[in-house]
């Protein structure tokens, strides 16, 4: 039996956008995405400050404590976080940095990296549920992947911030050398936010490629799932900020814990956005397998169906 030619992931596995949305909606409830998002919010909360400590330590090695890179990182974070949650994060981070012992810097970095990887490990479990596969990797391999993803994303974020912060200066010097005048500054002011989106998409793509216990046949810079997760996360973040601008009653209900509750809610929205992106990719994969695509995985399979069923590979 001849196998069907491989399709682009943007063909949605042969599904229409409406059919895909129905499948994702059904899986949203079947896989308890809201509950798993709450679980992720808990782990993200535990991992947030060690991760920020890890990043600020790296930034300190590159540009000195309290330097421009650190301020830039916190500045970009403030655009996504609600104001009260941002104040909580920066205040707590300052306390952590002041209490850090420089003589134990290496152990602090390693400890922070290990703690921060707990959030990635929880996300890996959630994406496994989306693909309906069991976690069969040894615990040390799974944890190693989580640590590697955490470190890689940390380096990735620092590189992105360095480019955003110093790209104007470097490009301006290059433009002056080439005689382009001030044209580069105008261009850079336009393209710097698309650059941020590119880095975010790369981060999402790395998560969806390495985190679940499935064998991906190729790395895709942008997938429907990563695009959906990014749009949902941006919409949820800015929508939540807008809501709090007019209807912020958390401090009245929770008192001094209001900022903590706002931060937890934002992390919950972030976790759900990431899981929904995984659901989108998995449903496209499963639909493609149902239509006989040899490089697609059926529900519960971590390998493409062609490797599971040799008869599908015969011409």
Tab-separated table of C-alpha atoms in Angstrom, residues 21-141:
chain	number	residue	atom	x	y	z
A	21	UNK	CA	-10.988	24.091	17.343
A	22	UNK	CA	-13.683	21.540	18.279
A	23	UNK	CA	-11.080	18.840	18.897
A	24	UNK	CA	-8.910	21.145	21.006
A	25	UNK	CA	-11.955	22.285	22.994
A	26	UNK	CA	-12.882	18.667	23.729
A	27	UNK	CA	-9.316	17.801	24.749
A	28	UNK	CA	-9.153	20.946	26.864
A	29	UNK	CA	-11.766	19.417	29.173
A	30	UNK	CA	-10.750	15.766	28.783
A	31	UNK	CA	-7.133	16.541	29.721
A	32	UNK	CA	-8.146	18.921	32.536
A	33	UNK	CA	-6.079	21.786	31.145
A	34	UNK	CA	-7.400	24.196	33.787
A	35	UNK	CA	-6.336	21.873	36.604
A	36	UNK	CA	-2.956	21.179	35.032
A	37	UNK	CA	-2.523	24.896	34.438
A	38	UNK	CA	-3.035	25.418	38.183
A	39	UNK	CA	-0.429	22.733	38.861
A	40	UNK	CA	1.981	24.502	36.526
A	41	UNK	CA	1.272	27.818	38.248
A	42	UNK	CA	2.352	26.265	41.559
A	43	UNK	CA	5.588	24.903	40.094
A	44	UNK	CA	6.225	28.104	38.140
A	45	UNK	CA	5.811	30.085	41.369
A	46	UNK	CA	8.392	27.862	43.079
A	47	UNK	CA	10.708	28.146	40.089
A	48	UNK	CA	10.238	31.842	39.283
A	49	UNK	CA	12.592	33.425	41.784
A	50	UNK	CA	15.387	30.826	41.464
A	51	UNK	CA	15.130	31.263	37.690
A	52	UNK	CA	15.306	35.050	37.968
A	53	UNK	CA	18.229	34.717	40.372
A	54	UNK	CA	19.960	32.477	37.828
A	55	UNK	CA	19.331	35.009	35.053
A	56	UNK	CA	20.423	38.012	37.077
A	57	UNK	CA	23.577	36.149	38.099
A	58	UNK	CA	24.347	35.533	34.446
A	59	UNK	CA	23.590	39.174	33.705
A	60	UNK	CA	25.885	40.198	36.527
A	61	UNK	CA	28.699	38.185	35.005
A	62	UNK	CA	28.081	39.880	31.662
A	63	UNK	CA	27.324	43.427	32.663
A	64	UNK	CA	27.725	43.835	36.401
A	65	UNK	CA	25.089	43.711	39.143
A	66	UNK	CA	22.296	46.200	38.615
A	67	UNK	CA	23.515	46.872	35.081
A	68	UNK	CA	21.556	47.742	32.008
A	69	UNK	CA	20.900	44.131	31.022
A	70	UNK	CA	19.222	43.355	34.321
A	71	UNK	CA	17.120	46.504	34.157
A	72	UNK	CA	16.199	45.663	30.578
A	73	UNK	CA	15.105	42.146	31.553
A	74	UNK	CA	12.905	43.465	34.356
A	75	UNK	CA	11.594	46.190	32.056
A	76	UNK	CA	10.401	43.668	29.493
A	77	UNK	CA	8.933	41.538	32.280
A	78	UNK	CA	6.940	44.553	33.467
A	79	UNK	CA	5.208	44.717	30.080
A	80	UNK	CA	3.673	41.279	30.646
A	81	UNK	CA	3.132	41.251	34.417
A	82	UNK	CA	0.408	43.235	36.183
A	83	UNK	CA	1.962	46.176	38.112
A	84	UNK	CA	1.386	44.774	41.622
A	85	UNK	CA	2.798	41.378	40.643
A	86	UNK	CA	5.802	43.095	39.035
A	87	UNK	CA	6.494	45.020	42.260
A	88	UNK	CA	6.283	41.760	44.218
A	89	UNK	CA	8.744	40.052	41.838
A	90	UNK	CA	11.294	42.878	41.843
A	91	UNK	CA	11.091	43.353	45.614
A	92	UNK	CA	11.555	39.644	46.323
A	93	UNK	CA	14.341	39.375	43.758
A	94	UNK	CA	16.217	42.275	45.363
A	95	UNK	CA	15.971	40.519	48.736
A	96	UNK	CA	17.311	37.285	47.223
A	97	UNK	CA	20.216	39.059	45.528
A	98	UNK	CA	21.149	41.011	48.675
A	99	UNK	CA	21.119	37.836	50.772
A	100	UNK	CA	23.226	35.878	48.274
A	101	UNK	CA	26.736	34.968	49.415
A	102	UNK	CA	29.264	35.742	46.640
A	103	UNK	CA	31.495	32.986	47.948
A	104	UNK	CA	28.786	30.436	47.218
A	105	UNK	CA	27.859	31.816	43.817
A	106	UNK	CA	28.471	28.600	41.872
A	107	UNK	CA	26.397	26.505	44.260
A	108	UNK	CA	23.697	29.158	44.192
A	109	UNK	CA	23.524	29.065	40.417
A	110	UNK	CA	23.373	25.259	40.351
A	111	UNK	CA	20.706	25.185	43.058
A	112	UNK	CA	18.664	27.839	41.290
A	113	UNK	CA	18.967	25.983	38.012
A	114	UNK	CA	17.812	22.732	39.609
A	115	UNK	CA	14.850	24.351	41.346
A	116	UNK	CA	13.810	26.269	38.244
A	117	UNK	CA	13.852	23.074	36.199
A	118	UNK	CA	10.972	21.750	38.344
A	119	UNK	CA	8.613	24.003	36.408
A	120	UNK	CA	9.871	22.595	33.112
A	121	UNK	CA	9.485	19.044	34.442
A	122	UNK	CA	5.833	19.768	35.291
A	123	UNK	CA	5.305	21.232	31.822
A	124	UNK	CA	6.772	18.071	30.295
A	125	UNK	CA	4.142	16.015	32.135
A	126	UNK	CA	1.393	18.298	30.871
A	127	UNK	CA	2.555	18.008	27.261
A	128	UNK	CA	2.754	14.229	27.612
A	129	UNK	CA	-0.911	14.298	28.621
A	130	UNK	CA	-1.703	16.406	25.548
A	131	UNK	CA	-0.040	13.807	23.293
A	132	UNK	CA	-1.567	11.000	25.385
A	133	UNK	CA	1.783	9.292	25.880
A	134	UNK	CA	3.316	7.865	29.036
A	135	UNK	CA	6.557	9.206	30.454
A	136	UNK	CA	8.969	6.323	29.773
A	137	UNK	CA	12.231	8.233	29.964
A	138	UNK	CA	14.397	7.489	33.028
A	139	UNK	CA	14.003	10.106	35.747
A	140	UNK	CA	17.603	11.280	35.308
A	141	UNK	CA	17.087	11.795	31.575
